[in-house]
Coordinates of C-alpha atoms in Angstrom, one line a residue:
X223 CA 178.3 50.5 50.4
X224 CA 178.2 50.2 54.2
X225 CA 179.0 46.5 54.3
X226 CA 182.0 47.1 51.9
X227 CA 183.2 49.7 54.3
X228 CA 183.0 47.6 57.4
X229 CA 185.1 44.7 55.3
X230 CA 187.6 47.2 54.2
X231 CA 187.8 48.5 57.9
X232 CA 188.2 44.8 59.2
X233 CA 191.1 44.2 56.7
X234 CA 193.1 47.2 57.6
X235 CA 192.9 45.8 61.4
X236 CA 194.2 42.5 60.4
X237 CA 197.4 43.7 58.7
X238 CA 196.1 44.2 54.9
X239 CA 198.1 46.2 52.7
X240 CA 196.6 47.9 49.5
X241 CA 197.3 45.3 47.4
X242 CA 194.9 43.0 49.8
X243 CA 192.5 46.1 49.8
X244 CA 192.1 46.5 45.9
X245 CA 191.6 42.5 45.9
X246 CA 189.0 42.6 48.5
X247 CA 187.3 45.9 47.0
X248 CA 187.5 44.2 43.2
X249 CA 185.8 41.1 44.3
X250 CA 182.8 43.3 46.4
X251 CA 182.1 45.5 43.5
X252 CA 181.7 42.4 41.0
X253 CA 178.7 41.2 43.2
X254 CA 177.4 44.9 43.4
X255 CA 177.4 45.5 39.5
X256 CA 176.6 42.0 38.1
X257 CA 172.7 42.8 38.6
X258 CA 173.3 46.0 36.6
X259 CA 175.1 44.3 33.8
X260 CA 172.3 41.6 33.7
X261 CA 169.8 44.3 33.5
X262 CA 171.3 46.1 30.7
X263 CA 172.2 43.1 28.7
X264 CA 168.5 42.0 29.0
X265 CA 167.2 45.3 27.8
X266 CA 169.5 45.1 24.8
X267 CA 167.9 41.3 24.1
X268 CA 164.4 42.6 24.6
X269 CA 164.9 45.7 22.0
X270 CA 166.1 43.3 19.2
X271 CA 163.7 43.0 16.3
X272 CA 163.3 39.3 15.3
X273 CA 165.2 40.0 12.0
X274 CA 168.0 37.8 10.3
X275 CA 171.0 39.3 11.3
X276 CA 172.7 38.2 7.8
X277 CA 169.9 39.1 5.4
X278 CA 167.5 41.0 7.7
X279 CA 164.4 39.4 6.8
X280 CA 161.8 38.5 9.5
X281 CA 162.3 35.5 11.3
X282 CA 159.6 32.5 12.1
X283 CA 159.9 32.8 15.6
X284 CA 160.5 29.1 17.3
X285 CA 160.4 30.0 20.9
X286 CA 160.4 33.0 23.3
X287 CA 162.9 33.3 26.6
X288 CA 165.2 30.8 26.2
X289 CA 168.1 31.4 28.7
X290 CA 171.8 31.5 28.0
X291 CA 174.3 31.8 30.9
X292 CA 177.3 34.1 30.1
X293 CA 180.7 34.1 32.0
X294 CA 181.4 37.7 32.5
X295 CA 184.2 40.2 34.2
X296 CA 181.5 40.2 37.2
X297 CA 180.6 36.6 36.8
X298 CA 178.0 34.5 35.4
X299 CA 175.2 36.4 33.8
X300 CA 172.1 34.9 32.6
X301 CA 170.1 36.5 29.5
X302 CA 166.8 35.5 28.3
X303 CA 166.3 35.7 24.5
X304 CA 163.8 34.9 21.6
X305 CA 164.9 33.0 18.4
X306 CA 163.5 32.0 14.9
X307 CA 164.4 30.4 11.7
X308 CA 165.1 32.3 8.5
X309 CA 163.7 30.7 5.4
X310 CA 166.0 32.8 3.2
X311 CA 169.2 31.8 4.8
X312 CA 167.9 28.6 6.1
X313 CA 169.4 29.2 9.5
X314 CA 168.3 29.5 13.2
X315 CA 169.0 33.0 14.7
X316 CA 169.3 34.6 18.0
X317 CA 169.1 38.3 17.1
X318 CA 170.1 39.1 20.9
X319 CA 173.1 37.1 20.8
X320 CA 174.4 38.8 17.4
X321 CA 173.4 42.2 19.1
X322 CA 175.3 41.5 22.4
X323 CA 178.3 40.3 20.7
X324 CA 178.0 36.7 21.9
X325 CA 179.7 33.7 19.8
X326 CA 178.1 30.6 18.8
X327 CA 178.8 27.7 21.4
X328 CA 180.8 30.3 23.7
X329 CA 180.2 30.9 26.8
X330 CA 182.5 34.1 26.9
X331 CA 181.2 37.5 27.1
X332 CA 183.1 39.9 24.5
X333 CA 185.3 41.5 27.2
X334 CA 186.3 37.8 28.2
X335 CA 186.6 36.8 24.4
X336 CA 189.1 39.8 24.2
X337 CA 191.1 39.2 27.1
X338 CA 191.5 35.6 26.1
X339 CA 192.6 36.5 22.8
X340 CA 195.1 39.2 24.1
X341 CA 196.5 36.8 26.5
X342 CA 197.1 33.9 24.1
X343 CA 198.8 36.0 21.8
X344 CA 201.2 37.1 24.6
X345 CA 201.9 34.0 26.3
X346 CA 201.3 30.0 25.6
X347 CA 197.7 29.2 26.7
X348 CA 199.7 26.8 29.2
X349 CA 201.1 29.7 31.1
X350 CA 198.3 32.2 30.5
X351 CA 195.7 31.4 33.6
X352 CA 197.9 32.7 36.1
X353 CA 198.7 36.0 34.4
X354 CA 195.1 36.3 33.9
X355 CA 194.1 35.7 37.4
X356 CA 196.7 38.4 38.7
X357 CA 195.7 40.9 36.1
X358 CA 191.6 40.4 36.3
X359 CA 191.0 38.3 39.2
X360 CA 189.4 35.7 37.0
X361 CA 190.0 32.1 37.0
X362 CA 190.1 30.9 33.4
X363 CA 191.6 27.4 32.5
X364 CA 194.2 27.3 29.8
X365 CA 191.9 25.3 27.6
X366 CA 189.2 27.9 27.8
X367 CA 191.7 30.5 27.2
X368 CA 192.9 28.8 24.0
X369 CA 189.5 27.8 22.6
X370 CA 188.4 31.5 22.9
X371 CA 191.2 32.9 21.3
X372 CA 191.2 30.3 18.6
X373 CA 187.5 31.3 18.1
X374 CA 188.4 34.8 17.5
X375 CA 191.8 33.8 15.5
X376 CA 188.8 32.0 13.1
X377 CA 187.0 35.2 12.8
X378 CA 190.2 37.1 11.9
X379 CA 190.9 34.8 9.3
X380 CA 187.2 35.3 7.6
X381 CA 188.1 39.2 8.1
X382 CA 191.3 39.0 6.2
X383 CA 189.8 36.6 3.5
X384 CA 186.9 39.3 2.9
X385 CA 189.5 41.8 2.4
X386 CA 191.7 39.8 0.0
X387 CA 188.2 38.8 -1.7
X388 CA 187.6 42.7 -2.4
X389 CA 191.4 43.1 -3.7
X390 CA 190.2 41.0 -6.5
X391 CA 187.7 43.3 -8.1
X392 CA 187.7 46.8 -9.2
X393 CA 184.9 47.8 -6.9
X394 CA 186.6 46.1 -3.8
X395 CA 189.8 47.3 -5.0
X396 CA 188.1 51.0 -4.7
X397 CA 186.5 50.1 -1.1
X398 CA 190.0 49.0 0.1
X399 CA 191.6 52.2 -1.2
X400 CA 189.1 54.6 0.4
X401 CA 189.6 53.2 3.8
X402 CA 193.2 54.8 3.6
X403 CA 194.3 58.1 5.5
X404 CA 197.2 59.6 3.8
X405 CA 198.5 63.1 3.6
X406 CA 198.0 65.6 0.9
X407 CA 201.4 65.7 -0.3
X408 CA 203.1 63.3 -2.4
X409 CA 204.5 60.1 -0.4
X410 CA 206.2 57.1 -1.3
X411 CA 205.3 53.7 0.2
X412 CA 207.8 51.4 1.2
X413 CA 207.1 47.3 1.3
X414 CA 209.4 45.0 2.9
X415 CA 209.3 41.2 2.4
X416 CA 210.6 38.1 3.9
X417 CA 210.0 34.5 5.4
X418 CA 211.0 33.1 8.7
X419 CA 210.3 29.2 9.9
X420 CA 207.5 27.9 12.0
X421 CA 207.6 24.5 13.8
X422 CA 204.6 22.2 13.4
X423 CA 203.5 18.9 14.8
X424 CA 203.7 16.8 11.4
X425 CA 203.2 13.0 12.0
X426 CA 203.6 13.8 15.6
X427 CA 204.9 10.5 17.3
X428 CA 205.3 8.8 14.4
X429 CA 208.9 9.3 13.7
X430 CA 210.0 5.8 14.8
X431 CA 207.4 4.3 12.9
X432 CA 208.3 6.0 9.6
X433 CA 212.1 5.2 10.1
X434 CA 211.0 1.3 10.3
X435 CA 209.1 1.8 7.3
X436 CA 211.8 3.2 5.5
X437 CA 209.7 6.5 4.6
X438 CA 211.0 9.7 4.8
X439 CA 210.6 12.0 7.8
X440 CA 208.8 15.1 7.1
X441 CA 210.1 18.4 8.0
X442 CA 209.1 20.1 11.1
X443 CA 209.7 23.5 9.7
X444 CA 207.7 25.7 7.2
X445 CA 208.2 29.2 5.9
X446 CA 205.8 31.5 7.2
X447 CA 205.8 34.3 4.4
X448 CA 205.6 37.7 5.7
X449 CA 205.5 41.5 4.6
X450 CA 205.2 45.1 6.0
X451 CA 204.0 48.1 4.5
X452 CA 204.6 51.9 5.8
X453 CA 205.0 55.4 4.0
X454 CA 208.3 57.3 4.0
X455 CA 207.0 59.8 6.3
X456 CA 206.1 57.6 9.0
X457 CA 209.7 57.1 9.7
X458 CA 211.2 59.0 12.7
X459 CA 214.2 58.8 15.3
X460 CA 214.1 59.1 19.0
X461 CA 216.1 61.7 20.9
X462 CA 218.8 59.3 21.2
X463 CA 218.6 58.7 17.3
X464 CA 217.0 55.2 17.5
X465 CA 214.9 54.9 14.5
X466 CA 211.1 54.1 14.6
X467 CA 208.1 53.6 12.2
X468 CA 205.1 55.4 13.7
X469 CA 202.5 53.3 11.9
X470 CA 202.7 50.5 9.6
X471 CA 200.5 47.4 8.0
X472 CA 201.6 43.6 8.3
X473 CA 200.7 40.5 6.4
X474 CA 201.9 36.8 7.2
X475 CA 200.8 33.5 6.3
X476 CA 201.6 29.7 6.1
X477 CA 199.4 29.6 3.3
X478 CA 202.6 30.3 0.7
X479 CA 204.0 33.0 -1.4
X480 CA 200.5 33.5 -3.7
X481 CA 198.6 33.8 -0.5
X482 CA 200.8 36.6 1.2
X483 CA 200.8 38.3 -2.4
X484 CA 197.2 38.5 -2.3
X485 CA 197.2 39.7 1.5
X486 CA 200.3 42.1 1.1
X487 CA 198.3 43.7 -1.9
X488 CA 195.1 44.2 -0.1
X489 CA 197.0 45.8 3.0
X490 CA 199.0 48.0 0.8
X491 CA 195.8 49.4 -0.7
X492 CA 194.3 50.0 2.8
X493 CA 197.7 51.9 3.4
X494 CA 197.3 54.2 0.3
X495 CA 198.9 52.2 -2.5
X496 CA 197.1 53.6 -5.2
X497 CA 197.8 57.2 -4.0
X498 CA 201.3 56.8 -3.3
X499 CA 203.5 59.0 -5.7
X500 CA 206.1 56.1 -5.8
X501 CA 206.5 52.8 -4.4
X502 CA 209.8 50.8 -3.0
X503 CA 210.1 47.2 -2.7
X504 CA 212.8 46.4 -0.3
X505 CA 214.2 42.9 0.3
X506 CA 216.9 40.3 0.1
X507 CA 217.6 38.6 -3.1
X508 CA 215.2 35.8 -2.9
X509 CA 213.8 35.0 -6.3
X510 CA 210.1 34.6 -5.1
X511 CA 210.2 37.9 -3.4
X512 CA 211.1 39.7 -7.0
X513 CA 208.6 37.6 -8.5
X514 CA 206.0 38.8 -6.2
X515 CA 207.0 42.3 -6.6
X516 CA 206.8 41.9 -10.5
X517 CA 203.2 40.4 -10.1
X518 CA 201.5 42.8 -7.8
X519 CA 203.9 45.9 -7.6
X520 CA 205.2 46.2 -11.2
X521 CA 205.8 49.9 -11.4
X522 CA 207.8 49.6 -7.9
X523 CA 211.4 50.7 -7.9
X524 CA 213.0 47.5 -6.4
X525 CA 216.0 47.2 -4.3
X526 CA 218.0 44.6 -2.4
X527 CA 218.7 45.0 1.2
X528 CA 222.5 46.8 1.6
X529 CA 223.4 44.4 4.4
X530 CA 222.8 41.2 2.4
X531 CA 224.8 42.6 -0.4
X532 CA 227.5 43.5 2.1
X533 CA 227.4 40.1 3.3
X534 CA 228.4 39.0 -0.2
X535 CA 231.2 41.3 -0.6
X536 CA 232.5 40.0 3.1
X537 CA 232.4 36.4 1.7
X538 CA 234.8 37.4 -1.1
X539 CA 237.1 39.4 0.8
X540 CA 237.6 36.7 3.6
X541 CA 237.9 34.3 0.8
X542 CA 240.6 36.3 -0.8
X543 CA 242.4 38.1 2.2
X544 CA 241.6 35.7 5.2
X545 CA 238.8 35.8 7.5
X546 CA 238.4 39.1 9.4
X547 CA 241.9 40.2 8.4
X548 CA 242.8 44.0 8.3
X549 CA 243.3 43.5 4.4
X550 CA 239.8 41.8 3.9
X551 CA 238.4 44.7 6.1
X552 CA 239.8 47.6 4.0
X553 CA 238.9 45.7 0.6
X554 CA 235.3 45.0 1.7
X555 CA 234.6 48.5 3.0
X556 CA 236.3 49.9 -0.3
X557 CA 233.7 48.0 -2.3
X558 CA 230.7 48.6 0.1
X559 CA 231.6 52.4 -0.3
X560 CA 231.5 52.1 -4.0
X561 CA 228.0 50.9 -3.9
X562 CA 226.4 53.6 -1.4
X563 CA 228.6 56.5 -3.1
X564 CA 229.2 55.9 -6.8
X565 CA 226.2 56.2 -9.7
X566 CA 226.9 52.9 -10.9
X567 CA 228.6 51.4 -7.6
X568 CA 227.3 48.1 -8.7
X569 CA 228.8 47.5 -11.9
X570 CA 232.1 48.8 -10.5
X571 CA 231.8 46.1 -8.1
X572 CA 231.1 43.4 -10.9
X573 CA 234.1 44.5 -13.0
X574 CA 236.2 44.3 -10.0
X575 CA 235.4 40.9 -9.3
X576 CA 235.6 39.8 -12.8
X577 CA 239.0 41.3 -13.2
X578 CA 240.1 39.1 -10.2
X579 CA 238.3 36.1 -11.6
X580 CA 240.2 36.2 -15.0
X581 CA 243.5 36.5 -13.0
X582 CA 243.5 32.7 -12.5
X583 CA 247.1 32.8 -11.3
X584 CA 247.4 32.1 -7.4
X585 CA 243.4 31.5 -7.1
X586 CA 242.4 28.4 -5.6
X587 CA 239.2 26.3 -6.5
X588 CA 237.3 27.6 -3.6
X589 CA 238.4 31.4 -4.3
X590 CA 237.0 30.8 -7.8
X591 CA 233.8 29.3 -6.9
X592 CA 233.1 32.1 -4.3
X593 CA 233.7 34.7 -7.2
X594 CA 231.4 33.0 -9.6
X595 CA 228.9 32.7 -7.0
X596 CA 229.1 36.6 -6.1
X597 CA 229.6 37.8 -9.7
X598 CA 226.3 36.0 -10.6
X599 CA 224.5 37.4 -7.8
X600 CA 225.5 40.9 -8.3
X601 CA 225.2 40.5 -12.2
X602 CA 221.3 39.5 -11.5
X603 CA 220.6 42.1 -8.9
X604 CA 222.8 45.2 -10.3
X605 CA 219.6 47.0 -11.2
X606 CA 218.4 46.5 -7.5
X607 CA 221.4 48.4 -6.4
X608 CA 220.9 52.0 -6.8
X609 CA 222.0 52.9 -3.1
X610 CA 223.1 56.5 -4.0
X611 CA 219.9 58.0 -5.3
X612 CA 218.0 56.0 -2.5
X613 CA 220.2 57.7 0.3
X614 CA 219.6 61.3 -1.7
X615 CA 215.9 60.6 -1.4
X616 CA 216.3 59.5 2.3
X617 CA 214.8 56.2 1.5
X618 CA 216.0 52.8 3.4
X619 CA 218.8 51.1 2.2
X620 CA 218.4 47.9 4.4
X621 CA 215.1 46.1 5.1
X622 CA 215.7 46.4 9.2
X623 CA 212.0 47.2 9.5
X624 CA 211.2 43.6 7.9
X625 CA 213.6 42.0 10.0
X626 CA 212.0 43.7 13.1
X627 CA 208.7 42.4 12.0
X628 CA 210.0 38.7 11.5
X629 CA 211.3 38.9 15.1
X630 CA 208.2 40.4 16.6
X631 CA 206.3 37.4 14.9
X632 CA 208.9 34.7 16.0
X633 CA 208.7 36.2 19.7
X634 CA 205.4 34.3 20.1
X635 CA 205.3 31.7 17.6
X636 CA 208.6 30.6 17.6
X637 CA 209.3 29.8 21.3
X638 CA 211.5 26.8 22.8
X639 CA 209.3 23.5 22.7
X640 CA 206.5 25.7 20.8
X641 CA 204.5 23.3 18.2
X642 CA 201.6 24.3 16.0
X643 CA 199.1 23.0 13.5
X644 CA 198.8 24.6 10.1
X645 CA 195.1 25.6 11.0
X646 CA 196.2 26.7 14.6
X647 CA 199.4 29.0 13.2
X648 CA 197.2 30.3 10.4
X649 CA 194.3 31.4 12.8
X650 CA 196.5 33.0 15.4
X651 CA 198.7 34.7 12.5
X652 CA 195.8 36.1 11.5
X653 CA 194.7 37.2 15.0
X654 CA 198.1 38.9 15.6
X655 CA 198.2 40.6 12.5
X656 CA 194.7 41.9 12.8
X657 CA 195.8 43.3 16.1
X658 CA 198.8 45.2 14.7
X659 CA 197.2 46.5 11.8
X660 CA 194.9 48.5 14.4
X661 CA 191.8 46.8 13.6
X662 CA 191.1 45.1 16.8
X663 CA 187.5 46.9 16.9
X664 CA 186.3 44.7 13.9
X665 CA 186.4 41.9 16.1
X666 CA 185.5 43.9 19.4
X667 CA 183.6 47.0 18.6
X668 CA 183.6 47.8 22.5
X669 CA 187.4 48.9 21.9
X670 CA 187.2 52.3 21.7
X671 CA 191.1 52.9 21.4
X672 CA 191.6 55.1 18.1
X673 CA 192.2 52.5 15.4
X674 CA 194.4 53.0 12.2
X675 CA 193.4 52.0 8.8

């Protein structure tokens, strides 16, 4: 400490500001505490019984005191540990590595694993090293950050898939449901579903060759199917009237609609699905969404987002009365009001559109086509347009929470120049979702922030 004090005093005499002092002290403290970290890690390693971490069977000890160098917040630390062979699992294990939270073939400590994951979830790995260096004083290459984050993404995938597997049998469903913390009073669960596009490196660099061969160029854009789950009582407003949701669950996958269905069901169970008095599924008019709802949330009330419906009405208004004219505005607003205020507002709108369509005189072919399309849309979804009762129950009429969810994912996964592989985007989607779902400590038990289930 005397040496550190002398360094600080010398720095102050040479024009250092407080930031300089912070950097100086941080670096000096690392050197002071690294022996303590090594001592504590070695104590943990020495106290581990030589049992298989998977089946708890005794290991056949093969070697004592094999050293491993681990990069930590305070610099490299060397830990000595034993390893043995499990005759049941037929695997070689280092029990100390498991206890210390070290990953196979990784040189990063648990805190460096976490820092790498968080850094890459917020910005591309190529840009992250500078931020990490400024925030922590650590010089970590972009390749190391990406590799460690991807490793945690693969772990997040395994955790996600384990929950999905539980949701496929009665005992597992019970286990997932018991994780939920819900109020004693009756509540409504809201489930919103949508999809957005992600760009992948399909046949990267082969476009010109494919064109020469007359082959079809594969699309670079692919759907990420996404859902969010929350209780109605978890909605609120700020003092300025801005709406917010205090807590909710997420699901997102590139593996298709069926995969989303399973993941969303597992997440809904952990949010209290089986304890909900009622369930509302809210989305746009995509058929795949309602098929999913019918398959997995059969007893739920279904509602089409009022904003998507309003767009349909505006499409007719602009076609009949001219784009954005006062007449179009009055016509559209009146029929949107019918939907919100009338018991059978959807039927009234359908009847009005059919009456206009039947009056063929003066209608152009384009106007007839627009009317036919929207009459079909309203007829398919009329039972999902009970907005008056929804408003009376203080339920959401629009899927703003879902739009926000898609936007949040896209902020990271859909940046300019950003490309993914199927394996990479699925791993990072799982990692991001685990974080937002408040289960970060399942990857990093040292994280003591209050988690949600």
